[in-house]
Amino acid sequence: MNPSDNPISQTEFLSRIGWIREVHPEGNRVKIDFEGNPVGQAVWSAVGRAFTYADILLAIDNQLDCRIEFMAGDISLPILVDIYSSLLAKDELVFRAKRMTIEGKEEVILRSGDAQTRLRSNNASVRTDAVYISSTAEKVQKINAKKVTLN
């Protein structure tokens, strides 16, 4: 069916909000679903710009809204063009990567309720504050220091 033969306005197929469901094993396309999808199930889509694999996984894990355009207005030719991570309003955010770096020039704080771990660059220190702290090792738990203070 030619898009211009469709009784619905062709401009309706220029852009839709959608969601990435999976990455193709070859990494060159993604399976998406989008508002008003006439197929009723996720379909393979071209990737319209250079997203990192981490960007795609972030979108899948957190069901981030994505902008889907259609080549020549043809709804059977979807193209992923943007991932809206800046509009994220979720209770939980999942990050997956082979390696991950969180970097702060002066300080990094990981906080949840009354528990926090603070990493400071000015004195190369790590401080953890919490009501309870437990540490477990299956084999060896090693503490290397010139001085260890307990209470």
Coordinates of C-alpha atoms in Angstrom, one line a residue:
M1 CA 0.0 0.0 0.0
N2 CA 1.4 3.4 -1.0
P3 CA 1.4 5.8 2.0
S4 CA -0.3 8.5 -0.1
D5 CA -3.2 6.1 -0.8
N6 CA -3.9 5.8 2.9
P7 CA -7.0 7.7 4.0
I8 CA -5.2 8.7 7.2
S9 CA -3.1 11.8 6.8
Q10 CA 0.5 11.0 5.8
T11 CA 1.8 13.5 8.4
E12 CA 0.4 11.2 11.0
F13 CA 3.2 8.7 10.2
L14 CA 6.1 11.2 10.3
S15 CA 6.9 10.6 14.0
R16 CA 5.6 8.5 17.0
I17 CA 6.6 7.8 20.5
G18 CA 7.8 4.2 20.9
W19 CA 9.9 1.8 23.1
I20 CA 12.8 -0.4 22.4
R21 CA 12.1 -4.1 23.2
E22 CA 15.4 -5.8 22.2
V23 CA 18.6 -5.4 20.2
H24 CA 19.2 -7.6 17.1
P25 CA 22.1 -10.0 17.7
E26 CA 24.0 -8.3 14.9
G27 CA 23.5 -5.0 16.7
N28 CA 22.4 -3.1 13.5
R29 CA 18.7 -2.8 14.4
V30 CA 16.3 -2.9 17.3
K31 CA 12.9 -4.3 17.9
I32 CA 10.4 -1.5 18.8
D33 CA 6.8 -1.0 19.6
F34 CA 5.1 2.4 19.1
E35 CA 1.8 4.2 19.6
G36 CA -0.7 3.1 17.0
N37 CA 1.3 0.2 15.8
P38 CA -1.0 -1.6 13.3
V39 CA 0.9 -4.9 13.6
G40 CA 0.1 -5.2 17.3
Q41 CA 3.5 -6.5 18.2
A42 CA 7.1 -5.2 18.2
V43 CA 8.8 -4.8 14.8
W44 CA 12.4 -4.4 13.6
S45 CA 13.5 -0.9 13.1
A46 CA 16.6 0.8 11.6
V47 CA 18.7 2.9 13.9
G48 CA 18.9 6.4 12.7
R49 CA 22.0 7.6 14.5
A50 CA 25.0 6.3 16.5
F51 CA 23.6 5.2 19.8
T52 CA 26.0 3.4 22.2
Y53 CA 25.0 -0.1 23.2
A54 CA 24.7 1.3 26.8
D55 CA 22.2 3.9 25.5
I56 CA 20.1 1.1 24.0
L57 CA 20.2 -1.1 27.1
L58 CA 19.3 1.9 29.3
A59 CA 16.3 2.5 27.1
I60 CA 15.2 -1.2 27.2
D61 CA 15.8 -1.6 31.0
N62 CA 14.0 1.6 31.9
Q63 CA 11.3 1.6 29.1
L64 CA 12.4 5.1 28.1
D65 CA 10.3 6.9 25.5
C66 CA 11.9 7.0 22.1
R67 CA 11.1 9.0 18.9
I68 CA 10.3 6.8 16.0
E69 CA 10.1 8.2 12.4
F70 CA 9.0 6.5 9.3
M71 CA 10.9 6.5 6.0
A72 CA 8.9 8.4 3.4
G73 CA 5.9 8.2 5.9
D74 CA 5.7 4.4 5.4
I75 CA 4.6 2.9 8.8
S76 CA 6.3 -0.4 7.8
L77 CA 9.7 1.3 7.7
P78 CA 10.4 2.6 11.3
I79 CA 13.6 4.4 12.2
L80 CA 14.7 5.0 15.8
V81 CA 16.0 8.6 15.9
D82 CA 16.0 9.6 19.6
I83 CA 15.9 8.3 23.2
Y84 CA 14.3 10.6 25.7
S85 CA 16.4 10.0 28.8
S86 CA 16.2 13.6 29.9
L87 CA 12.5 13.2 30.6
L88 CA 13.0 10.3 32.9
A89 CA 10.7 10.3 35.9
K90 CA 11.0 6.8 37.3
D91 CA 11.3 5.3 40.8
E92 CA 14.1 3.1 39.6
L93 CA 16.9 3.5 37.1
V94 CA 18.9 0.5 35.8
F95 CA 22.3 0.7 34.3
R96 CA 24.0 -2.2 32.6
A97 CA 27.5 -2.2 31.1
K98 CA 30.6 -4.4 30.9
R99 CA 32.5 -1.6 32.7
M100 CA 31.1 1.5 34.4
T101 CA 32.8 4.6 35.6
I102 CA 31.2 7.2 37.8
E103 CA 33.5 10.2 38.1
G104 CA 33.4 13.3 40.2
K105 CA 36.1 15.9 40.1
E106 CA 36.0 16.6 43.8
E107 CA 33.5 14.1 45.3
V108 CA 31.1 11.3 44.6
I109 CA 28.3 10.4 47.0
L110 CA 26.1 7.3 46.8
R111 CA 23.2 7.8 49.1
S112 CA 20.0 5.9 50.0
G113 CA 18.0 7.1 53.0
D114 CA 20.4 7.3 56.0
A115 CA 23.2 5.3 54.4
Q116 CA 25.8 6.9 52.2
T117 CA 29.3 6.3 50.9
R118 CA 31.4 9.3 50.1
L119 CA 34.6 9.3 47.9
R120 CA 36.7 12.4 48.2
S121 CA 39.5 13.4 45.9
N122 CA 41.2 16.0 48.0
N123 CA 42.3 13.5 50.6
A124 CA 41.8 10.2 48.6
S125 CA 39.4 9.0 51.3
V126 CA 36.3 6.8 51.3
R127 CA 33.8 7.1 54.1
T128 CA 30.7 5.0 54.6
D129 CA 28.0 6.1 57.1
A130 CA 25.0 3.8 58.0
V131 CA 23.1 2.4 60.9
Y132 CA 24.3 -1.1 60.0
I133 CA 27.2 -2.1 57.8
S134 CA 27.9 -5.7 56.9
S135 CA 30.6 -7.2 54.7
T136 CA 30.9 -10.8 53.6
A137 CA 33.5 -12.7 51.8
E138 CA 33.4 -16.3 50.5
K139 CA 37.2 -16.7 50.9
V140 CA 39.4 -14.0 52.2
Q141 CA 38.6 -10.5 53.5
K142 CA 41.7 -8.5 53.6
I143 CA 42.4 -5.1 55.2
N144 CA 45.7 -3.5 54.3
A145 CA 46.6 -0.3 56.3
K146 CA 49.4 1.1 58.3
K147 CA 46.9 1.7 61.1
V148 CA 43.5 0.2 61.9
T149 CA 41.2 1.9 64.5
L150 CA 38.2 0.1 66.0
N151 CA 35.7 2.3 67.9

